[in-house]
Coordinates of C-alpha atoms and ligand atoms in Angstrom, one line a residue:
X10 CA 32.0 0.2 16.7
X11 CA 28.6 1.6 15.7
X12 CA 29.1 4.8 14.1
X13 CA 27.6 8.5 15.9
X14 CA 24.9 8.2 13.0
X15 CA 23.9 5.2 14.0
X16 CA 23.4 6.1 17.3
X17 CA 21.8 8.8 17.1
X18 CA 19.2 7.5 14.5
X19 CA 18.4 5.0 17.0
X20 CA 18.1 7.3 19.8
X21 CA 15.7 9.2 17.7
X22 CA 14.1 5.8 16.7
X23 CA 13.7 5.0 20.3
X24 CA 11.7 8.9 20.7
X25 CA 9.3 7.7 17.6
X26 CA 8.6 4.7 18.9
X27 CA 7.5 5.5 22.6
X28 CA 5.8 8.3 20.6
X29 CA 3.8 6.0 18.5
X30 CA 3.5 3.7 21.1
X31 CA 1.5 6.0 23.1
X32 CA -0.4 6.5 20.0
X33 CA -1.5 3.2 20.3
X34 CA 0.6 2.0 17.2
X35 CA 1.8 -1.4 17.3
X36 CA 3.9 -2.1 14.5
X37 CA 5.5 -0.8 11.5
X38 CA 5.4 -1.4 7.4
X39 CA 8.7 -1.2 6.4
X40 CA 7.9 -1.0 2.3
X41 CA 9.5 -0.8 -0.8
X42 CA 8.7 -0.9 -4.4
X43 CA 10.0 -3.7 -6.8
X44 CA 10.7 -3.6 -10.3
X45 CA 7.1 -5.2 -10.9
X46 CA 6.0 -2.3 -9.4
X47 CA 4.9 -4.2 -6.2
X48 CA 4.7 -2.6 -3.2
X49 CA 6.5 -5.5 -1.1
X50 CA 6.5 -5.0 2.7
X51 CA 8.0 -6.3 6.1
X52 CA 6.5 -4.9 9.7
X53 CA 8.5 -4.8 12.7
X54 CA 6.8 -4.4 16.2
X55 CA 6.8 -0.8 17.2
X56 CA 9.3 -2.1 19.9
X57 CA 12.0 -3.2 17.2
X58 CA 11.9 0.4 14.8
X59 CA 14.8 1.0 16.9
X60 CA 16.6 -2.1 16.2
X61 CA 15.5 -1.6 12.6
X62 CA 17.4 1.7 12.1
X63 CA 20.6 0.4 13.4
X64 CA 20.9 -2.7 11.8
X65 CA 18.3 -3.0 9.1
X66 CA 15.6 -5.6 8.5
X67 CA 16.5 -8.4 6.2
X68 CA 15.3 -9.2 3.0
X69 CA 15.9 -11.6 -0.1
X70 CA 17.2 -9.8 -3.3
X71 CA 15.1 -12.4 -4.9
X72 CA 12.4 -9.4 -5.2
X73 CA 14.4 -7.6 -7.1
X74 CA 13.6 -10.1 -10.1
X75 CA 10.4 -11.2 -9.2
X76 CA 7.0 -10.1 -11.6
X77 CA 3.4 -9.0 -11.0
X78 CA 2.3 -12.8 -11.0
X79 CA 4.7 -13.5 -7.9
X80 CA 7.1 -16.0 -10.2
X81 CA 10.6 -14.9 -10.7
X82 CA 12.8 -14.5 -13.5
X83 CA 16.7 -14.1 -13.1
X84 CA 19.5 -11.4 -14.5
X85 CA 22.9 -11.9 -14.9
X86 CA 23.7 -10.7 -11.5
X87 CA 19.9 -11.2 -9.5
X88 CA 18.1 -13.9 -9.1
X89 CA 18.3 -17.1 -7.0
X90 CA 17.9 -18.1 -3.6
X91 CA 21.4 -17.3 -2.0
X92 CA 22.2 -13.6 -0.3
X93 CA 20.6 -11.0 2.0
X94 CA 19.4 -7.5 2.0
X95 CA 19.2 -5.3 4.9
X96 CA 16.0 -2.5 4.7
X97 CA 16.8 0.6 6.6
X98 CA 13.7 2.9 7.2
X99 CA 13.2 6.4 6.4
X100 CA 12.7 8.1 9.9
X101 CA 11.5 11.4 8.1
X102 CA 8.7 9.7 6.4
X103 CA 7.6 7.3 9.4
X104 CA 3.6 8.3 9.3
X105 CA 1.0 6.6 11.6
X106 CA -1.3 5.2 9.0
X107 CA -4.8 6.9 9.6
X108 CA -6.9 4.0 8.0
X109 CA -4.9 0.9 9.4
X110 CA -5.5 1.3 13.3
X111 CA -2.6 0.2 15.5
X112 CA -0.2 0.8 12.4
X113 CA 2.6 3.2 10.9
X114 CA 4.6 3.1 7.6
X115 CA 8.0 4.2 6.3
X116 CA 9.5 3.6 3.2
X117 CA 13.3 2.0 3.3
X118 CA 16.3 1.9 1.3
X119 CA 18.1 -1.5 1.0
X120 CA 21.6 -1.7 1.7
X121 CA 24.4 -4.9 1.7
X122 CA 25.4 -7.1 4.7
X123 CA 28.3 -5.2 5.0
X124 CA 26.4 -1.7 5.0
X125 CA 27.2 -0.6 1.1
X126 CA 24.3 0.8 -0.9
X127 CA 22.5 -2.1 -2.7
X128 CA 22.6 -1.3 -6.3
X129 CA 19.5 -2.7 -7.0
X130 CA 17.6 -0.2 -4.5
X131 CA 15.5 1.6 -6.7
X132 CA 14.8 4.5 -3.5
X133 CA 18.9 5.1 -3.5
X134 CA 18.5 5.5 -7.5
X135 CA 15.9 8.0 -7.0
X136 CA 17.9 10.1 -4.7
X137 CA 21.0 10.1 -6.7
X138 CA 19.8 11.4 -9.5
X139 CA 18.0 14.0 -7.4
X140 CA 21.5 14.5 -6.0
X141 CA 22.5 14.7 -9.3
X142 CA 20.3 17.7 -10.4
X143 CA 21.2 19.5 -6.9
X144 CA 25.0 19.4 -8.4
X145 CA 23.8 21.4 -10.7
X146 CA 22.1 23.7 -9.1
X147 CA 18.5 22.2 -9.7
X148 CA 15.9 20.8 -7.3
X149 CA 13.1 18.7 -9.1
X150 CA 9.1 19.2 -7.4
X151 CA 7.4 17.0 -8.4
X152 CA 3.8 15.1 -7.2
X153 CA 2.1 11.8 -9.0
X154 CA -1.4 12.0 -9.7
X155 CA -3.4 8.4 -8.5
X156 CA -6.0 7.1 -10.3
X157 CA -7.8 4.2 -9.5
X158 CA -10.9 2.1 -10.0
X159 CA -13.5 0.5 -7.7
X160 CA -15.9 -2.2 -8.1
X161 CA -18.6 -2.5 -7.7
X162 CA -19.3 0.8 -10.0
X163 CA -21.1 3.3 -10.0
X164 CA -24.3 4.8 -11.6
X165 CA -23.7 8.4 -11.8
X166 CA -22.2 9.8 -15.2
X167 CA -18.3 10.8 -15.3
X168 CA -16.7 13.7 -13.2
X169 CA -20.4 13.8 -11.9
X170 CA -21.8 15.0 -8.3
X171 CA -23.9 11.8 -8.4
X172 CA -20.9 9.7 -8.0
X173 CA -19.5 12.0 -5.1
X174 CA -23.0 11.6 -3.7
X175 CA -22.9 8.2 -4.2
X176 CA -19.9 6.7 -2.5
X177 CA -20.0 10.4 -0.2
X178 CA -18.3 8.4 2.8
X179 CA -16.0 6.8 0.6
X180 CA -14.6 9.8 -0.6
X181 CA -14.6 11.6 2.8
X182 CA -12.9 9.0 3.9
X183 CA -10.0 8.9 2.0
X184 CA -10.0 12.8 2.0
X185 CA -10.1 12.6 5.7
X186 CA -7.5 9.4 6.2
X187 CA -4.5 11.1 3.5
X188 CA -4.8 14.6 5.7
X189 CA -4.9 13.0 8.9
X190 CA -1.5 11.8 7.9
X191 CA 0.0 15.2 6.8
X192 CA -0.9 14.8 2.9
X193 CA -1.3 17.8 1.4
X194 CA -4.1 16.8 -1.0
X195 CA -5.4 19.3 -3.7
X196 CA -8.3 17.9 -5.0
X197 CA -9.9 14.4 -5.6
X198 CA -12.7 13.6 -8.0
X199 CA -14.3 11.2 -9.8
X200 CA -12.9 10.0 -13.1
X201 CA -14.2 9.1 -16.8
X202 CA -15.2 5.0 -15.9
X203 CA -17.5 4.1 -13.7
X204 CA -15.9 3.9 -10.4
X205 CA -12.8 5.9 -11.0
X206 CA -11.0 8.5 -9.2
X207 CA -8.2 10.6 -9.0
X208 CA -6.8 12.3 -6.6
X209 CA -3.7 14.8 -6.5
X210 CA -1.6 15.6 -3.7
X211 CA 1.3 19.0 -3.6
X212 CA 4.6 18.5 -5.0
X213 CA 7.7 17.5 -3.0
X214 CA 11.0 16.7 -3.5
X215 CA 11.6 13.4 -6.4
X216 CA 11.6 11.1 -3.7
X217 CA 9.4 12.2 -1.4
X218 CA 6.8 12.5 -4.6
X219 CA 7.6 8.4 -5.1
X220 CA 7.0 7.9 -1.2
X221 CA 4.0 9.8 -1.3
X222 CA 2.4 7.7 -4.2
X223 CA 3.1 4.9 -2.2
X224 CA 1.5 6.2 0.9
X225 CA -1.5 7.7 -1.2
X226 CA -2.3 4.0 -2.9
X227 CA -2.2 2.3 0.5
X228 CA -4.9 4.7 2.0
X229 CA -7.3 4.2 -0.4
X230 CA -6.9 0.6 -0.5
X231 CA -7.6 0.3 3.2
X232 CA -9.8 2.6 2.9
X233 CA -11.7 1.2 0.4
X234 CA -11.6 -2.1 2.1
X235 CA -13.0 -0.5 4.9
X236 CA -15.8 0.3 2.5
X237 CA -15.9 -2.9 0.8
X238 CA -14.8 -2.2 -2.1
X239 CA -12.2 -3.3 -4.0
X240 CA -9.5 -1.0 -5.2
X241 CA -7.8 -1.2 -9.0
X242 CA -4.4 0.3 -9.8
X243 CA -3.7 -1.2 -12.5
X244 CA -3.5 0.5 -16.1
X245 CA -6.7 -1.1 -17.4
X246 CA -9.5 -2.6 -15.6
X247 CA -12.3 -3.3 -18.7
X248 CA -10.1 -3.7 -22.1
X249 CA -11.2 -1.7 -24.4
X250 CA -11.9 1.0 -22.0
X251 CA -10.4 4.4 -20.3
X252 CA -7.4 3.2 -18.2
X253 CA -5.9 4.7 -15.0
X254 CA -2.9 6.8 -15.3
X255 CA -0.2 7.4 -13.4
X256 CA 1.4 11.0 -14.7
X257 CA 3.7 13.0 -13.1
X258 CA 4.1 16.7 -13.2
X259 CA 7.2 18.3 -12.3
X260 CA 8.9 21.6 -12.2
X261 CA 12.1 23.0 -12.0
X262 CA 13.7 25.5 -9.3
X263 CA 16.7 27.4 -8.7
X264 CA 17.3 29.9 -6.1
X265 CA 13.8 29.8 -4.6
X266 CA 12.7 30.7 -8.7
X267 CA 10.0 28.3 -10.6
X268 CA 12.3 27.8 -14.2
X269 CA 9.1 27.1 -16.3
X270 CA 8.2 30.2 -16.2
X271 CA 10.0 34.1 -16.3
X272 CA 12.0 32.7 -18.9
X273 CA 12.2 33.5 -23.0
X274 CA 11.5 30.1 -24.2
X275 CA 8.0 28.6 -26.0
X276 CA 5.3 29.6 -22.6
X277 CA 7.9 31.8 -20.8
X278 CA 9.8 28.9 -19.9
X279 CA 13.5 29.2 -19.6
X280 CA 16.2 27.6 -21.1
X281 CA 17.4 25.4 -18.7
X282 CA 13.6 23.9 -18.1
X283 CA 13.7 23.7 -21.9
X284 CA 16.3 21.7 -22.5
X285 CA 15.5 19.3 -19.8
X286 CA 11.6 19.1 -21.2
X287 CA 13.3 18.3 -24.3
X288 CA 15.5 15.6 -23.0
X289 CA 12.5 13.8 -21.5
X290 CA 10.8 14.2 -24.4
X291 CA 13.1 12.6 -26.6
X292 CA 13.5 10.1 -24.5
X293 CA 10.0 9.0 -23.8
X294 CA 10.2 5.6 -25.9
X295 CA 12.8 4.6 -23.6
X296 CA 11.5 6.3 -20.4
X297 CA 7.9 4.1 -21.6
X298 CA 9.4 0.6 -20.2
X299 CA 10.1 2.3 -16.9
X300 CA 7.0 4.5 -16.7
X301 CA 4.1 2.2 -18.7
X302 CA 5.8 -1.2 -17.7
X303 CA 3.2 -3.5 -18.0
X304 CA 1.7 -5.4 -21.5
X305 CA -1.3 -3.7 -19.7
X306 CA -0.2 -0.3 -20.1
X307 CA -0.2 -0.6 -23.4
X308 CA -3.9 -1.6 -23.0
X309 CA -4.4 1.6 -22.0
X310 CA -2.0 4.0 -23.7
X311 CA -4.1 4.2 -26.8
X312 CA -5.0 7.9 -28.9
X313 CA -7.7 9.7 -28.0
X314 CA -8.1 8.4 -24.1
X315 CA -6.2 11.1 -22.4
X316 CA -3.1 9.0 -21.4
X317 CA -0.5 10.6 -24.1
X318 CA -0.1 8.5 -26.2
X319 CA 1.7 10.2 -28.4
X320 CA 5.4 11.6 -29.0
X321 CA 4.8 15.7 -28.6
X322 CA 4.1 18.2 -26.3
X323 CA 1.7 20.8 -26.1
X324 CA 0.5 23.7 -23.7
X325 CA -2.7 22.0 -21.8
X326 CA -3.1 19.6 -24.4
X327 CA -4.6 16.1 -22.5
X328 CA -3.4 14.0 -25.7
X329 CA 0.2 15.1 -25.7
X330 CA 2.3 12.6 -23.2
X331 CA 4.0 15.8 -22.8
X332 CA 1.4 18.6 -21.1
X333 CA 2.7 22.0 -20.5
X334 CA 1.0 23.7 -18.0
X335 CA 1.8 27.4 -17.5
X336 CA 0.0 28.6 -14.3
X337 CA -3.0 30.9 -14.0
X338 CA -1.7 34.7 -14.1
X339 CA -1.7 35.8 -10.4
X340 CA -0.6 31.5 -9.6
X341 CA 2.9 31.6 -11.7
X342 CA 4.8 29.4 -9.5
X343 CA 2.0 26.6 -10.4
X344 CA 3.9 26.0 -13.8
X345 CA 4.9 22.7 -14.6
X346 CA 5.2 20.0 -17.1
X347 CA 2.7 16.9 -16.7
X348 CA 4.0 13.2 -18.0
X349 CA 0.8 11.7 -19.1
X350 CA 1.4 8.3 -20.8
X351 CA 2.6 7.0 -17.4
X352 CA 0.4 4.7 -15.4
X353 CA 0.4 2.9 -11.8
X354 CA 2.0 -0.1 -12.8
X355 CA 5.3 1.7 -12.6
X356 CA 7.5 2.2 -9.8
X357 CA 7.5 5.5 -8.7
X358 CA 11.3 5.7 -7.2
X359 CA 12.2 4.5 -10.4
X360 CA 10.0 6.8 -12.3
X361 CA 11.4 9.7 -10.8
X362 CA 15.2 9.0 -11.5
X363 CA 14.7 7.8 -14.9
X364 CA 12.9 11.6 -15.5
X365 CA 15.4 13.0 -14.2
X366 CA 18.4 11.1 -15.7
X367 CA 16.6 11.9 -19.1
X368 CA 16.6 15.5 -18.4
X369 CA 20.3 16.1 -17.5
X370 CA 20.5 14.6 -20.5
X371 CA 18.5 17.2 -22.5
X372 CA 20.1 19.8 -20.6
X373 CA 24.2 18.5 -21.5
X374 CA 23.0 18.4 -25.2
X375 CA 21.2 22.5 -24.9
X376 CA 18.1 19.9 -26.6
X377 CA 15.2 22.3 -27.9
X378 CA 11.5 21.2 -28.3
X379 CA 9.6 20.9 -31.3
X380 CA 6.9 22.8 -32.3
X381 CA 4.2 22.7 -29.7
X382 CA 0.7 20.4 -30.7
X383 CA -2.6 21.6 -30.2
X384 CA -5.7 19.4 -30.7
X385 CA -5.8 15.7 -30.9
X386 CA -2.5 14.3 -32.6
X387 CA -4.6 11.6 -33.5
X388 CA -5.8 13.5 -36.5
X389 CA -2.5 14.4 -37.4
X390 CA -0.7 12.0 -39.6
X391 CA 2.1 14.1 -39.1
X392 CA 2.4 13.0 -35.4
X393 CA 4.6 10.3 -33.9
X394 CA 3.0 7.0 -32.0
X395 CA 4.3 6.5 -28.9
X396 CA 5.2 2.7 -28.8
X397 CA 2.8 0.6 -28.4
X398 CA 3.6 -2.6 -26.8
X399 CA 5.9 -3.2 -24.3
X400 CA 8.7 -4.8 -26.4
X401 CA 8.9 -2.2 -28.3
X402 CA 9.5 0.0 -26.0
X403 CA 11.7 -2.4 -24.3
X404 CA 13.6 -2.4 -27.1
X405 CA 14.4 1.9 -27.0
X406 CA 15.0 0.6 -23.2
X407 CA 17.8 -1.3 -23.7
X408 CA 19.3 0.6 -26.7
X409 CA 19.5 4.0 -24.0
X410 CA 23.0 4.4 -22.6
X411 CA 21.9 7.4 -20.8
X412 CA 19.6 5.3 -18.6
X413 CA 21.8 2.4 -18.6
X414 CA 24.5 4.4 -17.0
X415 CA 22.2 6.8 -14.3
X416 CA 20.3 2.8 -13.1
X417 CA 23.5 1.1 -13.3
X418 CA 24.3 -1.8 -14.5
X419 CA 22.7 -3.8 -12.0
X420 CA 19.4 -2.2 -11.5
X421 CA 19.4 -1.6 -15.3
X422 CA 19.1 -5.4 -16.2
X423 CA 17.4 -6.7 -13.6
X424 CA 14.5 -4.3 -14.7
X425 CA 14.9 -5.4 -18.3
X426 CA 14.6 -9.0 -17.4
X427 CA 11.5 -8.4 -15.4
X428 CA 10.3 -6.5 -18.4
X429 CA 10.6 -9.2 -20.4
X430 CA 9.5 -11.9 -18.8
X431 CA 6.3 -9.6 -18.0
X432 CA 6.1 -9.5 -21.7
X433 CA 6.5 -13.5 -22.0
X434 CA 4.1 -14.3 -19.4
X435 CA 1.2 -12.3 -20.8
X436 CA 2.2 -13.6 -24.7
X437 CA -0.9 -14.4 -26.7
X438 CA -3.3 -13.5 -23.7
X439 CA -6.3 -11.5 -24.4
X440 CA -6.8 -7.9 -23.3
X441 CA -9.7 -9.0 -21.0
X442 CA -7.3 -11.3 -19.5
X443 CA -4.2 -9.2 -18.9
X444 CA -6.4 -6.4 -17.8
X445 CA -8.1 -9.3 -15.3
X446 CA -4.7 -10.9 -14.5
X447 CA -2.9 -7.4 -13.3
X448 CA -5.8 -4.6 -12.8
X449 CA -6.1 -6.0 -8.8
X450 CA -1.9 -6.6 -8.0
X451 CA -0.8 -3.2 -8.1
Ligands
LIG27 N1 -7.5 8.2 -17.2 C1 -6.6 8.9 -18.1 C2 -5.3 8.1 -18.3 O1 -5.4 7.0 -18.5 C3 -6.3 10.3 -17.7 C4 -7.5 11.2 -17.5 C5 -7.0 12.6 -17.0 O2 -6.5 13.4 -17.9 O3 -7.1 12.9 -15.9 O4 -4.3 8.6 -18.2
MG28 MG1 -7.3 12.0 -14.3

């Protein structure tokens, strides 16, 4: 017997897809994000959504141990060739994809055969620790900033009209294509490197923010396809150079109330935000493997780039990995903390959880911040190095109970083993050659 749920998600189904169909849409990309940080996809024919939300779409668990090359490593429970997923799309996020005529996308959650939350789904993660903060009172906002890199380059000099001017369909394009689709973009400009941009779209809930990354890194591929260009997310694209970062801001609410700000903490923040800024910040060595996954984010996370590569915080300081923002005057609800020394090699869905699972944690232990760091903490011996490889921060990884317990078992060591085997594969490379190897896969 097929539960009233069901039913009634496939009744709506059934309204979105003669809706889209009308539209002209075709077929649907069912997507989810793998501990590589691949976006892995399947499509269904617009006719077979409904189908898809009653029974699921099956997939291999293989992907939840495969790496950015495509090869697969194993864990002590994933891995192999046996067993079967089923994907279930997210109804609420279904979005006719403005730059891919005849397409829509929706994000899914993977569940069993037998209909029990896979515990390898790094989307059902993401919402339980959400869920997790909401027992406590505490919704999360929070919004990824994407940065990429096209080639060929450009001429004009950074965060320069000229480049605007220069690819001025490009970027209209993208603009156009992310608010035809109900993004709620805030600004977008051209970055440090030749080619680069960034563009940064309103905060939503944790896993809405990780859906919305993946729907804002799809755009501008096809749109930059559309251009002929060819789109970089990955951490570093020239070694040696300025890299593309992935941060995250977030805030804290309760009651309708913005708890980085009215409060009597360092900035007006308030306790509660305190303690949980505290918790991530202690646990950013850790909270690295998840968030700067790659050997090429550590390419990238180097002092003195603006990607945070150091262990502080500081009130609108770029070289903090910690950056407090605390609102213009008459804007006070804009307050917010920014992650910086995260980049887009990391899965968002589990970006968000592992925040947030580092935050409760702050928050059970009443954890204070340090003094606050202005100026570059490059010139300050007195400053703690963020780690700077991906063992090593593999290594905090694996030593942290708090995120061993809010992943799970499960989830927990199949990401560690596609950490290290990332870490393996890319052993005694040169930086050219990771940067080459992993700057086009993301
Ligand atoms: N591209 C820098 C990074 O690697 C960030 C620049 C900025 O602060 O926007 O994180
Ligand atoms: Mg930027």
């Amino acid at each position: 017997m097929r539960s009233q749920q069901t039913r009634e998600r496939e009744q709506r189904a059934r309204q979105e897809a003669a809706r889209l169909g009308a539209e002209g849409v075709r077929a649907v990309a069912l997507t989810f994000v793998d501990n590589a940080g691949i976006t892995r996809v399947k499509a269904v024919p617009t006719a077979r959504l409904a189908a898809a939300v009653a029974r699921g779409v099956g997939a291999s668990p293989c992907f939840d141990v495969f790496l950015v090359d495509d090869s697969a490593t194993a864990s002590r429970d994933s891995g192999g060739p046996d067993g079967d997923l089923r994907l279930f799309p997210d109804l609420d996020r279904l979005t006719v994809l403005a730059a891919q005529p005849g397409w829509a996308w929706a994000p899914v959650e993977r569940y069993d055969q037998a209909g029990a939350e896979h515990p390898g789904c790094q989307r059902l993660f993401a919402r339980r620790m959400a869920a997790r903060a909401a027992e406590r009172g505490i919704s999360l906002r929070m919004g990824f900033e994407t940065e990429w890199t096209v080639s060929p380059a450009l001429e004009g000099p950074a965060y320069g009209m000229a480049r605007l001017v220069e690819r001025s369909a490009y970027m209209n394009d993208v603009v156009t294509a992310l608010v035809e689709q109900g993004v709620n973009v805030l600004q977008i400009h051209p970055e440090y490197n030749e080619g680069q941009f960034e563009v940064s779209v309103a905060p939503s809930d944790p896993v809405g923010a990780a859906d919305l990354a993946v729907l804002v890194r799809e755009t501008i591929r096809a749109v930059s396809l559309r251009h002929e260009l060819t789109p970089y997310f990955g951490p570093i694209v020239t070694a040696g150079g300025v890299g593309n970062g992935g941060h995250l801001h977030l805030s804290l609410w309760q009651d309708g109330r913005n708890l980085c700000r009215g409060g009597d903490g360092p900035f007006a923040m308030t306790a509660t935000s305190e303690a949980f800024l505290a918790g991530v910040l202690s646990a950013l060595p850790a909270l690295l493997a998840v968030g700067a996954p790659s050997p090429a984010s550590y390419l990238r996370l180097e002092p003195s780039r603006w990607a945070g590569a150091f262990q502080c915080w500081g009130l609108e300081n770029r070289e903090a990995a910690l950056r407090f923002i605390a609102g213009a005057p008459d804007d006070p609800d804009a307050a917010n903390a920014e992650v910086k020394c995260f980049d887009p090699a990391a899965n968002p869905y589990l970006v968000v959880g592992a925040v947030i699972a580092a935050g409760l944690a702050g928050l059970d232990a009443k954890a204070s911040l340090p003094e606050p760091v202005s100026g570059d903490p490059a010139h300050d011996s007195g400053q703690q190095r963020l780690p700077a490889s991906l063992p090593e921060a593999l290594a905090h990884f694996s030593a942290s109970q708090t995120l061993r317990e809010a992943m799970g078992t499960r989830l927990f060591e199949a990401f560690a083993a596609v950490r290290h085997a990332e870490a393996a594969l890319f052993e005694g490379r040169s930086p050219q050659e990771i940067a080459d190897a992993t700057r086009g896969r993301y």
